[in-house]
PDB file of C-alpha atoms and ligand atoms in Angstrom:
ATOM      1  CA  MET A   1     -34.153 223.816  44.515  1.00 95.00           C
ATOM      2  CA  GLY A   2     -35.923 220.699  42.896  1.00 98.00           C
ATOM      3  CA  VAL A   3     -34.104 217.293  42.666  1.00 98.00           C
ATOM      4  CA  PHE A   4     -35.706 214.279  41.018  1.00 98.00           C
ATOM      5  CA  ASP A   5     -34.977 210.748  40.228  1.00 98.00           C
ATOM      6  CA  SER A   6     -36.818 207.745  38.815  1.00 97.00           C
ATOM      7  CA  GLY A   7     -37.134 206.648  42.373  1.00 98.00           C
ATOM      8  CA  ILE A   8     -35.393 206.751  45.625  1.00 98.00           C
ATOM      9  CA  GLY A   9     -31.809 206.596  44.319  1.00 98.00           C
ATOM     10  CA  GLY A  10     -31.667 210.382  43.758  1.00 98.00           C
ATOM     11  CA  LEU A  11     -31.418 210.591  47.583  1.00 98.00           C
ATOM     12  CA  SER A  12     -27.783 209.823  47.171  1.00 98.00           C
ATOM     13  CA  VAL A  13     -27.270 212.983  45.441  1.00 98.00           C
ATOM     14  CA  LEU A  14     -29.719 214.942  47.537  1.00 98.00           C
ATOM     15  CA  LYS A  15     -27.561 214.206  50.482  1.00 97.00           C
ATOM     16  CA  GLU A  16     -24.554 215.618  48.954  1.00 97.00           C
ATOM     17  CA  ILE A  17     -26.440 218.768  47.847  1.00 97.00           C
ATOM     18  CA  HIS A  18     -27.940 219.159  51.310  1.00 96.00           C
ATOM     19  CA  GLN A  19     -24.432 219.067  52.838  1.00 95.00           C
ATOM     20  CA  LEU A  20     -22.893 221.280  50.709  1.00 96.00           C
ATOM     21  CA  LEU A  21     -25.780 223.645  50.513  1.00 95.00           C
ATOM     22  CA  PRO A  22     -27.356 223.383  54.019  1.00 93.00           C
ATOM     23  CA  HIS A  23     -29.328 226.730  53.844  1.00 90.00           C
ATOM     24  CA  GLU A  24     -31.012 225.841  50.495  1.00 94.00           C
ATOM     25  CA  LYS A  25     -34.693 224.748  50.540  1.00 95.00           C
ATOM     26  CA  LEU A  26     -34.892 221.359  48.715  1.00 97.00           C
ATOM     27  CA  ILE A  27     -37.817 219.606  46.985  1.00 98.00           C
ATOM     28  CA  TYR A  28     -37.216 215.921  46.078  1.00 98.00           C
ATOM     29  CA  VAL A  29     -39.270 213.862  43.927  1.00 98.00           C
ATOM     30  CA  GLY A  30     -38.802 210.162  43.709  1.00 98.00           C
ATOM     31  CA  ASP A  31     -40.755 208.572  40.723  1.00 98.00           C
ATOM     32  CA  SER A  32     -41.023 205.012  42.210  1.00 97.00           C
ATOM     33  CA  ALA A  33     -44.489 204.512  40.752  1.00 97.00           C
ATOM     34  CA  HIS A  34     -42.977 204.446  37.340  1.00 96.00           C
ATOM     35  CA  ALA A  35     -39.383 203.081  38.001  1.00 96.00           C
ATOM     36  CA  PRO A  36     -37.343 201.841  36.559  1.00 95.00           C
ATOM     37  CA  TYR A  37     -36.891 204.286  33.762  1.00 93.00           C
ATOM     38  CA  GLY A  38     -34.178 202.132  32.154  1.00 88.00           C
ATOM     39  CA  ASP A  39     -36.981 199.696  31.050  1.00 82.00           C
ATOM     40  CA  ARG A  40     -39.218 202.551  29.432  1.00 90.00           C
ATOM     41  CA  THR A  41     -39.044 204.026  26.037  1.00 91.00           C
ATOM     42  CA  GLU A  42     -37.142 207.294  25.394  1.00 91.00           C
ATOM     43  CA  LYS A  43     -40.327 209.145  25.077  1.00 95.00           C
ATOM     44  CA  TYR A  44     -41.787 207.863  28.392  1.00 96.00           C
ATOM     45  CA  VAL A  45     -38.671 209.150  30.195  1.00 95.00           C
ATOM     46  CA  ARG A  46     -38.773 212.327  28.401  1.00 96.00           C
ATOM     47  CA  ASP A  47     -42.413 213.074  29.253  1.00 97.00           C
ATOM     48  CA  ARG A  48     -42.249 211.893  32.872  1.00 97.00           C
ATOM     49  CA  SER A  49     -39.066 214.157  33.329  1.00 98.00           C
ATOM     50  CA  GLN A  50     -40.896 217.067  31.846  1.00 98.00           C
ATOM     51  CA  ALA A  51     -44.012 216.558  34.078  1.00 98.00           C
ATOM     52  CA  ILE A  52     -42.152 216.321  37.096  1.00 98.00           C
ATOM     53  CA  ALA A  53     -39.807 219.352  36.188  1.00 98.00           C
ATOM     54  CA  ASP A  54     -42.897 221.210  35.500  1.00 97.00           C
ATOM     55  CA  PHE A  55     -44.400 220.479  38.942  1.00 98.00           C
ATOM     56  CA  LEU A  56     -41.118 221.551  40.531  1.00 98.00           C
ATOM     57  CA  LEU A  57     -41.283 224.800  38.539  1.00 97.00           C
ATOM     58  CA  ASP A  58     -44.779 225.245  39.757  1.00 96.00           C
ATOM     59  CA  GLN A  59     -43.299 224.750  43.386  1.00 97.00           C
ATOM     60  CA  GLY A  60     -41.158 227.989  42.924  1.00 96.00           C
ATOM     61  CA  VAL A  61     -37.762 226.106  42.564  1.00 97.00           C
ATOM     62  CA  LYS A  62     -34.877 228.230  41.226  1.00 96.00           C
ATOM     63  CA  ALA A  63     -32.894 225.260  39.783  1.00 97.00           C
ATOM     64  CA  ILE A  64     -33.556 221.635  38.796  1.00 98.00           C
ATOM     65  CA  VAL A  65     -31.200 218.660  39.387  1.00 98.00           C
ATOM     66  CA  VAL A  66     -31.901 215.715  37.490  1.00 98.00           C
ATOM     67  CA  ALA A  67     -30.566 213.163  40.056  1.00 98.00           C
ATOM     68  CA  CYS A  68     -30.910 210.339  37.534  1.00 97.00           C
ATOM     69  CA  ASN A  69     -28.434 209.278  34.794  1.00 95.00           C
ATOM     70  CA  THR A  70     -31.085 207.885  32.797  1.00 94.00           C
ATOM     71  CA  ALA A  71     -33.404 210.746  32.732  1.00 96.00           C
ATOM     72  CA  THR A  72     -30.254 213.066  32.176  1.00 96.00           C
ATOM     73  CA  ALA A  73     -29.218 211.090  28.984  1.00 92.00           C
ATOM     74  CA  GLU A  74     -32.948 211.086  27.601  1.00 91.00           C
ATOM     75  CA  ALA A  75     -34.369 214.449  28.842  1.00 95.00           C
ATOM     76  CA  ALA A  76     -31.773 217.003  29.921  1.00 95.00           C
ATOM     77  CA  THR A  77     -31.540 218.591  26.453  1.00 95.00           C
ATOM     78  CA  GLN A  78     -35.319 219.069  26.371  1.00 97.00           C
ATOM     79  CA  LEU A  79     -35.509 220.337  29.929  1.00 98.00           C
ATOM     80  CA  ARG A  80     -32.901 222.945  29.404  1.00 97.00           C
ATOM     81  CA  GLU A  81     -35.077 224.031  26.333  1.00 97.00           C
ATOM     82  CA  THR A  82     -38.319 224.362  28.250  1.00 96.00           C
ATOM     83  CA  MET A  83     -37.112 225.421  31.746  1.00 96.00           C
ATOM     84  CA  ASP A  84     -36.408 228.995  32.551  1.00 94.00           C
ATOM     85  CA  VAL A  85     -34.423 227.993  35.325  1.00 97.00           C
ATOM     86  CA  PRO A  86     -30.851 226.355  35.309  1.00 97.00           C
ATOM     87  CA  VAL A  87     -30.950 222.451  34.827  1.00 98.00           C
ATOM     88  CA  ILE A  88     -28.210 220.410  36.029  1.00 98.00           C
ATOM     89  CA  GLY A  89     -27.779 216.804  34.944  1.00 96.00           C
ATOM     90  CA  LEU A  90     -25.513 213.914  35.794  1.00 93.00           C
ATOM     91  CA  GLU A  91     -22.755 212.478  33.985  1.00 86.00           C
ATOM     92  CA  PRO A  92     -21.017 209.051  34.708  1.00 92.00           C
ATOM     93  CA  ALA A  93     -17.586 209.870  36.143  1.00 95.00           C
ATOM     94  CA  ILE A  94     -15.681 209.006  32.947  1.00 97.00           C
ATOM     95  CA  LYS A  95     -13.315 211.841  33.071  1.00 96.00           C
ATOM     96  CA  PRO A  96     -12.080 211.605  36.719  1.00 96.00           C
ATOM     97  CA  ALA A  97     -11.950 207.624  36.331  1.00 97.00           C
ATOM     98  CA  ALA A  98      -9.675 208.072  33.112  1.00 97.00           C
ATOM     99  CA  GLN A  99      -7.297 210.182  35.119  1.00 96.00           C
ATOM    100  CA  LEU A 100      -7.261 207.937  38.082  1.00 96.00           C
ATOM    101  CA  SER A 101      -6.753 204.617  36.275  1.00 97.00           C
ATOM    102  CA  LYS A 102      -3.427 203.097  36.161  1.00 97.00           C
ATOM    103  CA  SER A 103      -4.442 199.913  34.290  1.00 97.00           C
ATOM    104  CA  GLY A 104      -6.311 201.888  31.861  1.00 98.00           C
ATOM    105  CA  ILE A 105      -9.234 199.784  32.171  1.00 98.00           C
ATOM    106  CA  ILE A 106     -12.484 201.211  33.514  1.00 98.00           C
ATOM    107  CA  GLY A 107     -15.775 199.525  34.556  1.00 98.00           C
ATOM    108  CA  VAL A 108     -18.952 201.291  34.217  1.00 98.00           C
ATOM    109  CA  LEU A 109     -22.293 199.919  35.990  1.00 98.00           C
ATOM    110  CA  ALA A 110     -25.326 201.505  34.808  1.00 96.00           C
ATOM    111  CA  THR A 111     -28.857 200.992  33.479  1.00 93.00           C
ATOM    112  CA  GLN A 112     -29.041 199.412  29.853  1.00 91.00           C
ATOM    113  CA  ARG A 113     -30.540 202.863  28.724  1.00 89.00           C
ATOM    114  CA  THR A 114     -27.542 204.784  30.055  1.00 92.00           C
ATOM    115  CA  ILE A 115     -25.102 202.217  28.674  1.00 93.00           C
ATOM    116  CA  ASP A 116     -26.599 202.723  25.228  1.00 91.00           C
ATOM    117  CA  SER A 117     -26.903 206.429  25.404  1.00 91.00           C
ATOM    118  CA  GLU A 118     -24.965 208.923  23.142  1.00 91.00           C
ATOM    119  CA  ARG A 119     -24.135 210.731  26.157  1.00 91.00           C
ATOM    120  CA  LEU A 120     -21.924 207.797  27.567  1.00 94.00           C
ATOM    121  CA  LEU A 121     -20.427 207.333  24.092  1.00 95.00           C
ATOM    122  CA  GLY A 122     -19.582 210.934  23.982  1.00 96.00           C
ATOM    123  CA  LEU A 123     -18.026 211.174  27.297  1.00 96.00           C
ATOM    124  CA  THR A 124     -15.894 207.950  26.712  1.00 97.00           C
ATOM    125  CA  GLU A 125     -14.826 209.442  23.198  1.00 97.00           C
ATOM    126  CA  ARG A 126     -13.846 212.766  24.931  1.00 97.00           C
ATOM    127  CA  TYR A 127     -12.203 211.727  27.896  1.00 97.00           C
ATOM    128  CA  ALA A 128     -11.252 208.091  27.718  1.00 98.00           C
ATOM    129  CA  LYS A 129     -10.225 207.400  23.978  1.00 96.00           C
ATOM    130  CA  ASP A 130      -7.016 205.947  24.903  1.00 96.00           C
ATOM    131  CA  LYS A 131      -8.594 203.529  27.716  1.00 98.00           C
ATOM    132  CA  LYS A 132     -10.625 200.475  27.754  1.00 98.00           C
ATOM    133  CA  VAL A 133     -13.966 201.266  28.928  1.00 98.00           C
ATOM    134  CA  LEU A 134     -15.978 198.229  29.948  1.00 98.00           C
ATOM    135  CA  ALA A 135     -19.714 199.326  29.982  1.00 98.00           C
ATOM    136  CA  GLN A 136     -21.839 196.828  32.134  1.00 98.00           C
ATOM    137  CA  ALA A 137     -25.689 197.097  32.113  1.00 96.00           C
ATOM    138  CA  CYS A 138     -27.079 195.929  35.286  1.00 96.00           C
ATOM    139  CA  PRO A 139     -30.702 194.819  34.942  1.00 96.00           C
ATOM    140  CA  GLY A 140     -32.512 194.331  38.282  1.00 97.00           C
ATOM    141  CA  LEU A 141     -30.277 196.428  40.555  1.00 97.00           C
ATOM    142  CA  VAL A 142     -32.573 199.486  40.664  1.00 97.00           C
ATOM    143  CA  GLU A 143     -35.543 197.188  41.663  1.00 97.00           C
ATOM    144  CA  GLN A 144     -33.314 195.779  44.451  1.00 98.00           C
ATOM    145  CA  VAL A 145     -32.651 199.350  45.882  1.00 98.00           C
ATOM    146  CA  GLU A 146     -36.316 200.339  45.508  1.00 97.00           C
ATOM    147  CA  ALA A 147     -37.122 197.248  47.531  1.00 97.00           C
ATOM    148  CA  TYR A 148     -34.504 198.071  50.038  1.00 97.00           C
ATOM    149  CA  LYS A 149     -32.700 194.831  49.453  1.00 98.00           C
ATOM    150  CA  LEU A 150     -29.328 196.231  49.902  1.00 98.00           C
ATOM    151  CA  ASP A 151     -27.710 193.200  51.381  1.00 96.00           C
ATOM    152  CA  HIS A 152     -30.117 190.594  50.224  1.00 97.00           C
ATOM    153  CA  PRO A 153     -28.303 187.380  48.554  1.00 98.00           C
ATOM    154  CA  ASP A 154     -30.047 187.943  45.150  1.00 98.00           C
ATOM    155  CA  THR A 155     -28.655 191.536  45.366  1.00 98.00           C
ATOM    156  CA  GLN A 156     -25.248 190.134  46.031  1.00 98.00           C
ATOM    157  CA  LYS A 157     -25.543 187.463  43.492  1.00 98.00           C
ATOM    158  CA  MET A 158     -26.329 190.191  40.665  1.00 98.00           C
ATOM    159  CA  LEU A 159     -23.599 192.200  41.703  1.00 98.00           C
ATOM    160  CA  ASN A 160     -21.076 189.533  41.605  1.00 98.00           C
ATOM    161  CA  GLN A 161     -22.344 188.426  38.146  1.00 98.00           C
ATOM    162  CA  TYR A 162     -21.822 192.259  36.801  1.00 98.00           C
ATOM    163  CA  ILE A 163     -18.720 193.172  38.614  1.00 98.00           C
ATOM    164  CA  SER A 164     -16.573 190.109  38.595  1.00 98.00           C
ATOM    165  CA  PRO A 165     -15.807 189.983  34.873  1.00 98.00           C
ATOM    166  CA  LEU A 166     -14.908 193.524  34.958  1.00 98.00           C
ATOM    167  CA  LEU A 167     -12.315 192.638  37.623  1.00 98.00           C
ATOM    168  CA  GLU A 168     -11.053 189.789  35.623  1.00 98.00           C
ATOM    169  CA  GLN A 169     -10.553 191.938  32.632  1.00 98.00           C
ATOM    170  CA  GLY A 170      -8.325 194.182  34.809  1.00 98.00           C
ATOM    171  CA  ALA A 171     -10.537 197.104  35.624  1.00 98.00           C
ATOM    172  CA  ASP A 172      -8.942 199.150  38.459  1.00 98.00           C
ATOM    173  CA  SER A 173     -11.688 202.005  38.580  1.00 98.00           C
ATOM    174  CA  LEU A 174     -15.613 201.324  38.729  1.00 98.00           C
ATOM    175  CA  ILE A 175     -18.049 204.096  37.938  1.00 98.00           C
ATOM    176  CA  LEU A 176     -21.367 203.931  39.563  1.00 98.00           C
ATOM    177  CA  GLY A 177     -23.365 205.231  36.618  1.00 97.00           C
ATOM    178  CA  CYS A 178     -26.636 205.162  38.500  1.00 97.00           C
ATOM    179  CA  THR A 179     -27.728 207.207  41.451  1.00 98.00           C
ATOM    180  CA  HIS A 180     -29.282 204.013  43.002  1.00 98.00           C
ATOM    181  CA  TYR A 181     -25.932 202.136  43.133  1.00 98.00           C
ATOM    182  CA  PRO A 182     -24.112 204.203  45.896  1.00 98.00           C
ATOM    183  CA  PHE A 183     -26.619 202.610  48.423  1.00 98.00           C
ATOM    184  CA  LEU A 184     -25.047 199.192  47.367  1.00 98.00           C
ATOM    185  CA  LEU A 185     -21.597 200.457  48.067  1.00 98.00           C
ATOM    186  CA  PRO A 186     -20.911 198.027  51.107  1.00 97.00           C
ATOM    187  CA  ALA A 187     -21.957 195.030  48.964  1.00 98.00           C
ATOM    188  CA  ILE A 188     -19.826 196.273  46.101  1.00 98.00           C
ATOM    189  CA  ARG A 189     -16.778 196.614  48.227  1.00 98.00           C
ATOM    190  CA  GLU A 190     -17.301 193.030  49.462  1.00 97.00           C
ATOM    191  CA  ILE A 191     -16.663 191.998  45.873  1.00 98.00           C
ATOM    192  CA  THR A 192     -14.004 194.544  44.880  1.00 98.00           C
ATOM    193  CA  GLY A 193     -12.046 194.882  48.151  1.00 97.00           C
ATOM    194  CA  ASN A 194     -10.445 198.307  48.821  1.00 96.00           C
ATOM    195  CA  ASP A 195      -7.835 198.446  46.031  1.00 95.00           C
ATOM    196  CA  ILE A 196     -10.377 199.470  43.262  1.00 97.00           C
ATOM    197  CA  GLN A 197     -11.276 203.168  42.980  1.00 97.00           C
ATOM    198  CA  ILE A 198     -15.164 203.447  43.073  1.00 98.00           C
ATOM    199  CA  LEU A 199     -16.427 206.705  41.547  1.00 98.00           C
ATOM    200  CA  GLU A 200     -20.064 208.224  41.961  1.00 94.00           C
ATOM    201  CA  THR A 201     -21.429 211.502  40.950  1.00 93.00           C
ATOM    202  CA  GLY A 202     -23.276 212.979  43.982  1.00 95.00           C
ATOM    203  CA  ARG A 203     -20.543 215.198  45.248  1.00 95.00           C
ATOM    204  CA  PRO A 204     -19.479 216.668  41.874  1.00 95.00           C
ATOM    205  CA  VAL A 205     -22.932 217.381  41.046  1.00 97.00           C
ATOM    206  CA  ALA A 206     -23.532 219.251  44.181  1.00 97.00           C
ATOM    207  CA  GLU A 207     -20.305 221.311  43.477  1.00 96.00           C
ATOM    208  CA  GLN A 208     -21.547 222.055  39.892  1.00 96.00           C
ATOM    209  CA  LEU A 209     -24.902 223.237  41.322  1.00 97.00           C
ATOM    210  CA  LYS A 210     -23.111 225.603  43.905  1.00 96.00           C
ATOM    211  CA  ARG A 211     -21.116 226.845  40.883  1.00 96.00           C
ATOM    212  CA  VAL A 212     -24.267 227.341  38.718  1.00 96.00           C
ATOM    213  CA  LEU A 213     -26.150 229.039  41.717  1.00 95.00           C
ATOM    214  CA  ASN A 214     -23.136 231.397  42.291  1.00 94.00           C
ATOM    215  CA  GLN A 215     -22.997 232.326  38.673  1.00 93.00           C
ATOM    216  CA  ASN A 216     -26.637 233.251  38.411  1.00 90.00           C
ATOM    217  CA  ASN A 217     -26.487 234.788  41.782  1.00 88.00           C
ATOM    218  CA  LEU A 218     -29.139 232.480  43.119  1.00 87.00           C
ATOM    219  CA  GLU A 219     -27.280 231.244  46.138  1.00 82.00           C
ATOM    220  CA  ALA A 220     -29.422 231.500  49.268  1.00 79.00           C
ATOM    221  CA  VAL A 221     -27.162 233.529  51.301  1.00 65.00           C
ATOM    222  CA  ILE A 222     -24.266 235.896  50.819  1.00 51.00           C
ATOM    223  CA  GLN A 223     -20.811 235.018  51.704  1.00 46.00           C
ATOM    224  CA  SER A 224     -20.560 236.826  55.089  1.00 47.00           C
ATOM    225  CA  GLN A 225     -23.634 235.211  56.211  1.00 59.00           C
ATOM    226  CA  LYS A 226     -22.376 231.798  55.691  1.00 56.00           C
ATOM    227  CA  LYS A 227     -20.403 231.170  58.816  1.00 57.00           C
ATOM    228  CA  MET A 228     -23.321 232.041  60.991  1.00 61.00           C
ATOM    229  CA  ILE A 229     -25.606 229.616  59.095  1.00 57.00           C
ATOM    230  CA  ILE A 230     -23.220 226.729  58.980  1.00 57.00           C
ATOM    231  CA  LYS A 231     -22.725 227.237  62.940  1.00 58.00           C
ATOM    232  CA  TYR A 232     -26.528 227.509  63.373  1.00 57.00           C
ATOM    233  CA  GLN A 233     -27.065 224.410  61.240  1.00 58.00           C
ATOM    234  CA  ALA A 234     -24.535 222.308  63.103  1.00 55.00           C
ATOM    235  CA  GLU A 235     -26.556 223.198  66.257  1.00 54.00           C
ATOM    236  CA  LYS A 236     -29.828 222.024  65.032  1.00 51.00           C
ATOM    237  CA  ASN A 237     -30.762 218.284  65.622  1.00 45.00           C
ATOM    238  CA  SER A 238     -30.935 215.752  62.655  1.00 45.00           C
ATOM    239  CA  GLU A 239     -34.719 216.044  62.591  1.00 43.00           C
ATOM    240  CA  GLN A 240     -34.522 219.755  62.168  1.00 44.00           C
ATOM    241  CA  ASN A 241     -31.851 219.485  59.654  1.00 56.00           C
ATOM    242  CA  SER A 242     -34.187 217.824  57.036  1.00 64.00           C
ATOM    243  CA  SER A 243     -36.975 220.293  57.800  1.00 64.00           C
ATOM    244  CA  SER A 244     -35.922 222.447  54.922  1.00 90.00           C
ATOM    245  CA  ILE A 245     -36.460 219.508  52.457  1.00 97.00           C
ATOM    246  CA  THR A 246     -39.882 218.436  51.183  1.00 97.00           C
ATOM    247  CA  PHE A 247     -39.963 214.773  49.978  1.00 98.00           C
ATOM    248  CA  TYR A 248     -42.400 213.448  47.500  1.00 98.00           C
ATOM    249  CA  ASN A 249     -42.920 210.025  46.045  1.00 98.00           C
ATOM    250  CA  SER A 250     -45.144 209.304  43.217  1.00 98.00           C
ATOM    251  CA  SER A 251     -46.367 206.025  44.775  1.00 97.00           C
ATOM    252  CA  SER A 252     -48.382 205.784  47.787  1.00 97.00           C
ATOM    253  CA  ASP A 253     -46.980 202.483  48.567  1.00 97.00           C
ATOM    254  CA  ILE A 254     -45.615 202.544  52.039  1.00 96.00           C
ATOM    255  CA  GLN A 255     -42.695 200.217  51.086  1.00 96.00           C
ATOM    256  CA  TYR A 256     -41.026 203.121  49.052  1.00 97.00           C
ATOM    257  CA  HIS A 257     -41.756 205.617  51.816  1.00 97.00           C
ATOM    258  CA  GLN A 258     -40.119 203.370  54.398  1.00 97.00           C
ATOM    259  CA  ALA A 259     -37.248 202.687  52.182  1.00 97.00           C
ATOM    260  CA  MET A 260     -36.675 206.536  51.596  1.00 98.00           C
ATOM    261  CA  LYS A 261     -36.572 206.923  55.405  1.00 97.00           C
ATOM    262  CA  TRP A 262     -34.186 204.125  55.803  1.00 97.00           C
ATOM    263  CA  LEU A 263     -31.938 205.517  53.163  1.00 97.00           C
ATOM    264  CA  TRP A 264     -32.249 209.173  54.564  1.00 97.00           C
ATOM    265  CA  HIS A 265     -31.224 208.011  58.131  1.00 94.00           C
ATOM    266  CA  GLU A 266     -33.356 210.737  59.645  1.00 90.00           C
ATOM    267  CA  PRO A 267     -37.074 210.983  60.410  1.00 90.00           C
ATOM    268  CA  ILE A 268     -38.795 212.540  57.337  1.00 94.00           C
ATOM    269  CA  ASN A 269     -42.334 213.106  56.081  1.00 94.00           C
ATOM    270  CA  ILE A 270     -43.092 211.980  52.656  1.00 97.00           C
ATOM    271  CA  LYS A 271     -45.965 213.316  50.454  1.00 97.00           C
ATOM    272  CA  VAL A 272     -47.682 211.410  47.695  1.00 97.00           C
ATOM    273  CA  LEU A 273     -46.976 213.352  44.553  1.00 97.00           C
ATOM    274  CA  PRO A 274     -50.112 214.621  42.910  1.00 94.00           C
ATOM    275  CA  ILE A 275     -51.004 212.974  39.671  1.00 89.00           C
ATOM    276  CA  LEU A 276     -48.990 214.760  36.831  1.00 87.00           C
ATOM    277  CA  THR A 277     -50.012 214.868  33.174  1.00 70.00           C
TER     278      THR A 277
HETATM  279  N1  DGL B 301     -31.344 206.540  39.478  1.00 64.34           N
HETATM  280  C1  DGL B 301     -31.616 206.076  38.003  1.00 64.34           C
HETATM  281  C2  DGL B 301     -30.252 206.475  37.363  1.00 64.34           C
HETATM  282  O1  DGL B 301     -29.355 207.086  37.912  1.00 64.34           O
HETATM  283  C3  DGL B 301     -32.172 204.825  37.682  1.00 64.34           C
HETATM  284  C4  DGL B 301     -32.722 204.763  36.536  1.00 64.34           C
HETATM  285  C5  DGL B 301     -33.849 203.708  36.429  1.00 64.34           C
HETATM  286  O2  DGL B 301     -35.047 203.992  36.980  1.00 64.34           O
HETATM  287  O3  DGL B 301     -33.762 202.711  35.502  1.00 64.34           O
HETATM  288  O4  DGL B 301     -30.059 206.046  36.032  1.00 64.34           O
END
C-alpha cells in the first residue's frame, strides 16, 4: 500500500493504518522538499501528487492513500481517473463533528488551500448546513511540524492566535483538517482544555482503507489467518514492527529524516526519493 503526504504529517495517518492492518506492506512518501503544498498552485499540487502516485504504482502498491487534505482536495479526482488501483483520500471530519457538537459551532483548522477548497464547502453543505462552521486557515503550522518545533513558543503563539477566537465564538468541536496537526495535540490541548472535542481523520481513513481492501479482495490475509498474525505481530519487537514499512522523503536534508524518526517513535531507515518528473 502506498501512503503519501506533502511532508511528514501523513505519518499520523500511516500510524493508524499500520495499527489496523499490521500485516500489510506499506510504502510512505513524505514530500518535504516541496512542502507546504498549501502555498503551491493547484497545478503544482496535482502534478506532484500524480508523480508520487505513479512512483508508488511502479513499486507495485495495490492501493494509494493520499494522507494529505490539501492533495486530496486538489488531486484525488485526477488520481482516481489515472490510477488502476483504489485511491483513498482524506476528508476533514465535518460529519462526525456536526453529530457531536452541542453548541452547533464547529472550528476547522486547515491549510488555506483546504479552507478554500470546494471539497470543504461541499462537506459543510452536506453535513453541517444547520451548524456554524468556523474555518480557520493556519499559515506556518505545517512548517513548525516539519521543523519538529512541536512545543516551541512560536508554535504555541500561532496556535493561540488560530484557536482562541474559535473558542470565544463558542466552538465546542475542533477539526484537525491537516495531517500535520495531530502531532500538535498536546500543545492544542493546552489551549482548549479537555472539554472540547478534537477530531482527526487518521483512524477513519484506516477503517475506510480496510473496507475498500475487503470489497476488492485485496486484504493481505484471509480472516482465519488473522488471529495468528496479530499474535505474531504482538510478539515482534518495535524495530521489527516497522520493518514492513519503507519510508521515503524527497528531501535529503537530515532534519526531515530526524523529525520522521522522532514522530514515528521507532528506529527506521529513510530513503531519499528518486527525482520524479
Ligand atoms: N499534511 C498536509 C495536509 O493534510 C499539509 C499540507 C501542506 O503541505 O500545506 O493538508
